[in-house]
């Protein structure tokens, strides 16, 4: 008898439906509520974007196995090793994937197998040695996004209109830059603590500036955003003005506006809006006008704001590390584009 395995993509119900009382335990109101609580926690185990990526990874592997006449489950280290090799050096017309993307695909497969009750041994020689060979032959330095520096951010906000939508977008750019925030951290802000289920932080105002408490990808952290030297470029002033004119006293800080850009709506912005805003204002402001438009768009992303703060702020490295929420100085240095390049000439210092 051939055992049937589930190879479908997991829905939210699939991820939480197997969380239930054991069959030999009698249900009760208290236990049933605990089951519901446990399912809520299970839904929060990974972000929606991560789960979507893992679902696509699984669909791709299932399709690949079918084309090769193989079964996706139970896990076969030999087949997965061949799959990784095909991703790096495709036998079809598909483009070769980067090492980082291949590693992400493997993580996606591991997660999906775990959901189905299997364990994928990523240290198995059929997987580990092939992945090590791919890394050795194809690894390249990471492609870093261009940093948005102080003069750039001033030029970008100058392209925005002076309506409510322009005020909102100006605040997003200034706050994201001064706080060294991720896209998800910007749009996840609430006015007050614990106001919404999808909120990822809140704001407190002080005479000196604003304090952001964030539920970031590396854990909770606080970010101090001080007041700027002028109202035109002060992120705290812009934030106060946005909340005042948008008449936002509770709920999400950054929301959509009406089509004419004059009225704030209730729906929270997505992090994709931040990415589109950065690319659009980079083009309008003429930053890196020496490059074709397609290259300029590809050079800048949400990470450009974080890299810009790390590269521009002339303070001790430990303060930048704390602001960005990095666990190590090494990670912070990866964000510092050209900051210390040739500042110290060791050639001359060595006597040459």
JSON list of N, CA, C and O in Angstrom, two decimals, residues 123-153:
[
{"chain": "A", "resi": 123, "resn": "UNK", "atom": "N", "xyz": [22.46, 19.04, 7.02]},
{"chain": "A", "resi": 123, "resn": "UNK", "atom": "CA", "xyz": [23.88, 18.68, 7.13]},
{"chain": "A", "resi": 123, "resn": "UNK", "atom": "C", "xyz": [24.19, 17.38, 6.39]},
{"chain": "A", "resi": 123, "resn": "UNK", "atom": "O", "xyz": [25.35, 16.96, 6.35]},
{"chain": "A", "resi": 124, "resn": "UNK", "atom": "N", "xyz": [23.18, 16.75, 5.84]},
{"chain": "A", "resi": 124, "resn": "UNK", "atom": "CA", "xyz": [23.41, 15.55, 5.04]},
{"chain": "A", "resi": 124, "resn": "UNK", "atom": "C", "xyz": [24.39, 15.87, 3.91]},
{"chain": "A", "resi": 124, "resn": "UNK", "atom": "O", "xyz": [24.30, 16.92, 3.27]},
{"chain": "A", "resi": 125, "resn": "UNK", "atom": "N", "xyz": [25.31, 14.94, 3.64]},
{"chain": "A", "resi": 125, "resn": "UNK", "atom": "CA", "xyz": [26.39, 15.23, 2.69]},
{"chain": "A", "resi": 125, "resn": "UNK", "atom": "C", "xyz": [25.86, 15.54, 1.30]},
{"chain": "A", "resi": 125, "resn": "UNK", "atom": "O", "xyz": [26.47, 16.31, 0.56]},
{"chain": "A", "resi": 126, "resn": "UNK", "atom": "N", "xyz": [24.73, 14.97, 0.92]},
{"chain": "A", "resi": 126, "resn": "UNK", "atom": "CA", "xyz": [24.18, 15.24, -0.41]},
{"chain": "A", "resi": 126, "resn": "UNK", "atom": "C", "xyz": [23.70, 16.68, -0.54]},
{"chain": "A", "resi": 126, "resn": "UNK", "atom": "O", "xyz": [23.59, 17.21, -1.65]},
{"chain": "A", "resi": 127, "resn": "UNK", "atom": "N", "xyz": [23.41, 17.30, 0.60]},
{"chain": "A", "resi": 127, "resn": "UNK", "atom": "CA", "xyz": [22.97, 18.70, 0.59]},
{"chain": "A", "resi": 127, "resn": "UNK", "atom": "C", "xyz": [24.13, 19.62, 0.95]},
{"chain": "A", "resi": 127, "resn": "UNK", "atom": "O", "xyz": [24.42, 20.58, 0.23]},
{"chain": "A", "resi": 128, "resn": "UNK", "atom": "N", "xyz": [24.81, 19.32, 2.05]},
{"chain": "A", "resi": 128, "resn": "UNK", "atom": "CA", "xyz": [25.84, 20.22, 2.58]},
{"chain": "A", "resi": 128, "resn": "UNK", "atom": "C", "xyz": [27.02, 20.37, 1.63]},
{"chain": "A", "resi": 128, "resn": "UNK", "atom": "O", "xyz": [27.51, 21.48, 1.42]},
{"chain": "A", "resi": 129, "resn": "UNK", "atom": "N", "xyz": [27.49, 19.26, 1.05]},
{"chain": "A", "resi": 129, "resn": "UNK", "atom": "CA", "xyz": [28.67, 19.37, 0.20]},
{"chain": "A", "resi": 129, "resn": "UNK", "atom": "C", "xyz": [28.35, 20.08, -1.12]},
{"chain": "A", "resi": 129, "resn": "UNK", "atom": "O", "xyz": [29.16, 20.86, -1.63]},
{"chain": "A", "resi": 130, "resn": "UNK", "atom": "N", "xyz": [27.17, 19.82, -1.66]},
{"chain": "A", "resi": 130, "resn": "UNK", "atom": "CA", "xyz": [26.78, 20.51, -2.90]},
{"chain": "A", "resi": 130, "resn": "UNK", "atom": "C", "xyz": [26.61, 22.00, -2.65]},
{"chain": "A", "resi": 130, "resn": "UNK", "atom": "O", "xyz": [27.06, 22.84, -3.43]},
{"chain": "A", "resi": 131, "resn": "UNK", "atom": "N", "xyz": [25.96, 22.35, -1.53]},
{"chain": "A", "resi": 131, "resn": "UNK", "atom": "CA", "xyz": [25.78, 23.76, -1.21]},
{"chain": "A", "resi": 131, "resn": "UNK", "atom": "C", "xyz": [27.12, 24.45, -0.98]},
{"chain": "A", "resi": 131, "resn": "UNK", "atom": "O", "xyz": [27.33, 25.59, -1.41]},
{"chain": "A", "resi": 132, "resn": "UNK", "atom": "N", "xyz": [28.05, 23.74, -0.32]},
{"chain": "A", "resi": 132, "resn": "UNK", "atom": "CA", "xyz": [29.38, 24.31, -0.09]},
{"chain": "A", "resi": 132, "resn": "UNK", "atom": "C", "xyz": [30.10, 24.54, -1.42]},
{"chain": "A", "resi": 132, "resn": "UNK", "atom": "O", "xyz": [30.78, 25.56, -1.61]},
{"chain": "A", "resi": 133, "resn": "UNK", "atom": "N", "xyz": [29.94, 23.62, -2.36]},
{"chain": "A", "resi": 133, "resn": "UNK", "atom": "CA", "xyz": [30.56, 23.79, -3.67]},
{"chain": "A", "resi": 133, "resn": "UNK", "atom": "C", "xyz": [29.95, 24.94, -4.45]},
{"chain": "A", "resi": 133, "resn": "UNK", "atom": "O", "xyz": [30.66, 25.70, -5.11]},
{"chain": "A", "resi": 134, "resn": "UNK", "atom": "N", "xyz": [28.63, 25.08, -4.35]},
{"chain": "A", "resi": 134, "resn": "UNK", "atom": "CA", "xyz": [27.95, 26.21, -5.01]},
{"chain": "A", "resi": 134, "resn": "UNK", "atom": "C", "xyz": [28.45, 27.52, -4.42]},
{"chain": "A", "resi": 134, "resn": "UNK", "atom": "O", "xyz": [28.74, 28.48, -5.15]},
{"chain": "A", "resi": 135, "resn": "UNK", "atom": "N", "xyz": [28.56, 27.56, -3.10]},
{"chain": "A", "resi": 135, "resn": "UNK", "atom": "CA", "xyz": [29.02, 28.79, -2.44]},
{"chain": "A", "resi": 135, "resn": "UNK", "atom": "C", "xyz": [30.45, 29.12, -2.86]},
{"chain": "A", "resi": 135, "resn": "UNK", "atom": "O", "xyz": [30.77, 30.28, -3.13]},
{"chain": "A", "resi": 136, "resn": "UNK", "atom": "N", "xyz": [31.30, 28.11, -2.95]},
{"chain": "A", "resi": 136, "resn": "UNK", "atom": "CA", "xyz": [32.70, 28.34, -3.29]},
{"chain": "A", "resi": 136, "resn": "UNK", "atom": "C", "xyz": [32.86, 28.81, -4.74]},
{"chain": "A", "resi": 136, "resn": "UNK", "atom": "O", "xyz": [33.68, 29.68, -5.04]},
{"chain": "A", "resi": 137, "resn": "UNK", "atom": "N", "xyz": [32.05, 28.27, -5.63]},
{"chain": "A", "resi": 137, "resn": "UNK", "atom": "CA", "xyz": [32.21, 28.58, -7.04]},
{"chain": "A", "resi": 137, "resn": "UNK", "atom": "C", "xyz": [31.45, 29.84, -7.47]},
{"chain": "A", "resi": 137, "resn": "UNK", "atom": "O", "xyz": [31.92, 30.60, -8.32]},
{"chain": "A", "resi": 138, "resn": "UNK", "atom": "N", "xyz": [30.29, 30.06, -6.87]},
{"chain": "A", "resi": 138, "resn": "UNK", "atom": "CA", "xyz": [29.42, 31.11, -7.39]},
{"chain": "A", "resi": 138, "resn": "UNK", "atom": "C", "xyz": [29.21, 32.30, -6.45]},
{"chain": "A", "resi": 138, "resn": "UNK", "atom": "O", "xyz": [28.57, 33.28, -6.85]},
{"chain": "A", "resi": 139, "resn": "UNK", "atom": "N", "xyz": [29.70, 32.21, -5.22]},
{"chain": "A", "resi": 139, "resn": "UNK", "atom": "CA", "xyz": [29.45, 33.30, -4.26]},
{"chain": "A", "resi": 139, "resn": "UNK", "atom": "C", "xyz": [30.09, 34.60, -4.75]},
{"chain": "A", "resi": 139, "resn": "UNK", "atom": "O", "xyz": [31.19, 34.61, -5.30]},
{"chain": "A", "resi": 140, "resn": "UNK", "atom": "N", "xyz": [29.37, 35.69, -4.55]},
{"chain": "A", "resi": 140, "resn": "UNK", "atom": "CA", "xyz": [29.85, 37.02, -4.91]},
{"chain": "A", "resi": 140, "resn": "UNK", "atom": "C", "xyz": [29.63, 37.95, -3.73]},
{"chain": "A", "resi": 140, "resn": "UNK", "atom": "O", "xyz": [28.81, 37.68, -2.85]},
{"chain": "A", "resi": 141, "resn": "UNK", "atom": "N", "xyz": [30.36, 39.05, -3.68]},
{"chain": "A", "resi": 141, "resn": "UNK", "atom": "CA", "xyz": [30.09, 40.02, -2.62]},
{"chain": "A", "resi": 141, "resn": "UNK", "atom": "C", "xyz": [28.65, 40.47, -2.68]},
{"chain": "A", "resi": 141, "resn": "UNK", "atom": "O", "xyz": [28.08, 40.60, -3.78]},
{"chain": "A", "resi": 142, "resn": "UNK", "atom": "N", "xyz": [28.01, 40.71, -1.54]},
{"chain": "A", "resi": 142, "resn": "UNK", "atom": "CA", "xyz": [26.60, 41.11, -1.54]},
{"chain": "A", "resi": 142, "resn": "UNK", "atom": "C", "xyz": [26.41, 42.43, -2.27]},
{"chain": "A", "resi": 142, "resn": "UNK", "atom": "O", "xyz": [27.21, 43.35, -2.15]},
{"chain": "A", "resi": 143, "resn": "UNK", "atom": "N", "xyz": [25.33, 42.50, -3.05]},
{"chain": "A", "resi": 143, "resn": "UNK", "atom": "CA", "xyz": [24.99, 43.73, -3.77]},
{"chain": "A", "resi": 143, "resn": "UNK", "atom": "C", "xyz": [24.31, 44.68, -2.79]},
{"chain": "A", "resi": 143, "resn": "UNK", "atom": "O", "xyz": [23.20, 44.41, -2.32]},
{"chain": "A", "resi": 144, "resn": "UNK", "atom": "N", "xyz": [24.99, 45.76, -2.47]},
{"chain": "A", "resi": 144, "resn": "UNK", "atom": "CA", "xyz": [24.46, 46.70, -1.49]},
{"chain": "A", "resi": 144, "resn": "UNK", "atom": "C", "xyz": [23.73, 47.84, -2.18]},
{"chain": "A", "resi": 144, "resn": "UNK", "atom": "O", "xyz": [24.16, 48.34, -3.23]},
{"chain": "A", "resi": 145, "resn": "UNK", "atom": "N", "xyz": [22.62, 48.25, -1.58]},
{"chain": "A", "resi": 145, "resn": "UNK", "atom": "CA", "xyz": [21.89, 49.38, -2.10]},
{"chain": "A", "resi": 145, "resn": "UNK", "atom": "C", "xyz": [22.64, 50.67, -1.79]},
{"chain": "A", "resi": 145, "resn": "UNK", "atom": "O", "xyz": [23.38, 50.77, -0.80]},
{"chain": "A", "resi": 146, "resn": "UNK", "atom": "N", "xyz": [22.44, 51.65, -2.64]},
{"chain": "A", "resi": 146, "resn": "UNK", "atom": "CA", "xyz": [23.10, 52.94, -2.47]},
{"chain": "A", "resi": 146, "resn": "UNK", "atom": "C", "xyz": [22.54, 53.66, -1.24]},
{"chain": "A", "resi": 146, "resn": "UNK", "atom": "O", "xyz": [21.35, 53.61, -0.95]},
{"chain": "A", "resi": 147, "resn": "UNK", "atom": "N", "xyz": [23.43, 54.31, -0.50]},
{"chain": "A", "resi": 147, "resn": "UNK", "atom": "CA", "xyz": [23.00, 55.07, 0.66]},
{"chain": "A", "resi": 147, "resn": "UNK", "atom": "C", "xyz": [22.39, 56.40, 0.24]},
{"chain": "A", "resi": 147, "resn": "UNK", "atom": "O", "xyz": [22.89, 57.07, -0.68]},
{"chain": "A", "resi": 148, "resn": "UNK", "atom": "N", "xyz": [21.30, 56.78, 0.89]},
{"chain": "A", "resi": 148, "resn": "UNK", "atom": "CA", "xyz": [20.71, 58.10, 0.70]},
{"chain": "A", "resi": 148, "resn": "UNK", "atom": "C", "xyz": [21.31, 59.02, 1.75]},
{"chain": "A", "resi": 148, "resn": "UNK", "atom": "O", "xyz": [21.07, 58.86, 2.95]},
{"chain": "A", "resi": 149, "resn": "UNK", "atom": "N", "xyz": [22.10, 59.99, 1.32]},
{"chain": "A", "resi": 149, "resn": "UNK", "atom": "CA", "xyz": [22.80, 60.88, 2.23]},
{"chain": "A", "resi": 149, "resn": "UNK", "atom": "C", "xyz": [21.94, 62.12, 2.54]},
{"chain": "A", "resi": 149, "resn": "UNK", "atom": "O", "xyz": [20.86, 62.29, 1.99]},
{"chain": "A", "resi": 150, "resn": "UNK", "atom": "N", "xyz": [22.46, 62.97, 3.43]},
{"chain": "A", "resi": 150, "resn": "UNK", "atom": "CA", "xyz": [21.67, 64.11, 3.91]},
{"chain": "A", "resi": 150, "resn": "UNK", "atom": "C", "xyz": [21.23, 65.02, 2.77]},
{"chain": "A", "resi": 150, "resn": "UNK", "atom": "O", "xyz": [20.07, 65.44, 2.70]},
{"chain": "A", "resi": 151, "resn": "UNK", "atom": "N", "xyz": [22.16, 65.34, 1.85]},
{"chain": "A", "resi": 151, "resn": "UNK", "atom": "CA", "xyz": [21.79, 66.22, 0.74]},
{"chain": "A", "resi": 151, "resn": "UNK", "atom": "C", "xyz": [20.77, 65.54, -0.18]},
{"chain": "A", "resi": 151, "resn": "UNK", "atom": "O", "xyz": [19.94, 66.21, -0.80]},
{"chain": "A", "resi": 152, "resn": "UNK", "atom": "N", "xyz": [20.84, 64.20, -0.25]},
{"chain": "A", "resi": 152, "resn": "UNK", "atom": "CA", "xyz": [19.87, 63.47, -1.07]},
{"chain": "A", "resi": 152, "resn": "UNK", "atom": "C", "xyz": [18.47, 63.55, -0.47]},
{"chain": "A", "resi": 152, "resn": "UNK", "atom": "O", "xyz": [17.49, 63.78, -1.20]},
{"chain": "A", "resi": 153, "resn": "UNK", "atom": "N", "xyz": [18.37, 63.33, 0.83]},
{"chain": "A", "resi": 153, "resn": "UNK", "atom": "CA", "xyz": [17.04, 63.31, 1.46]},
{"chain": "A", "resi": 153, "resn": "UNK", "atom": "C", "xyz": [16.40, 64.69, 1.38]},
{"chain": "A", "resi": 153, "resn": "UNK", "atom": "O", "xyz": [15.19, 64.83, 1.19]}
]
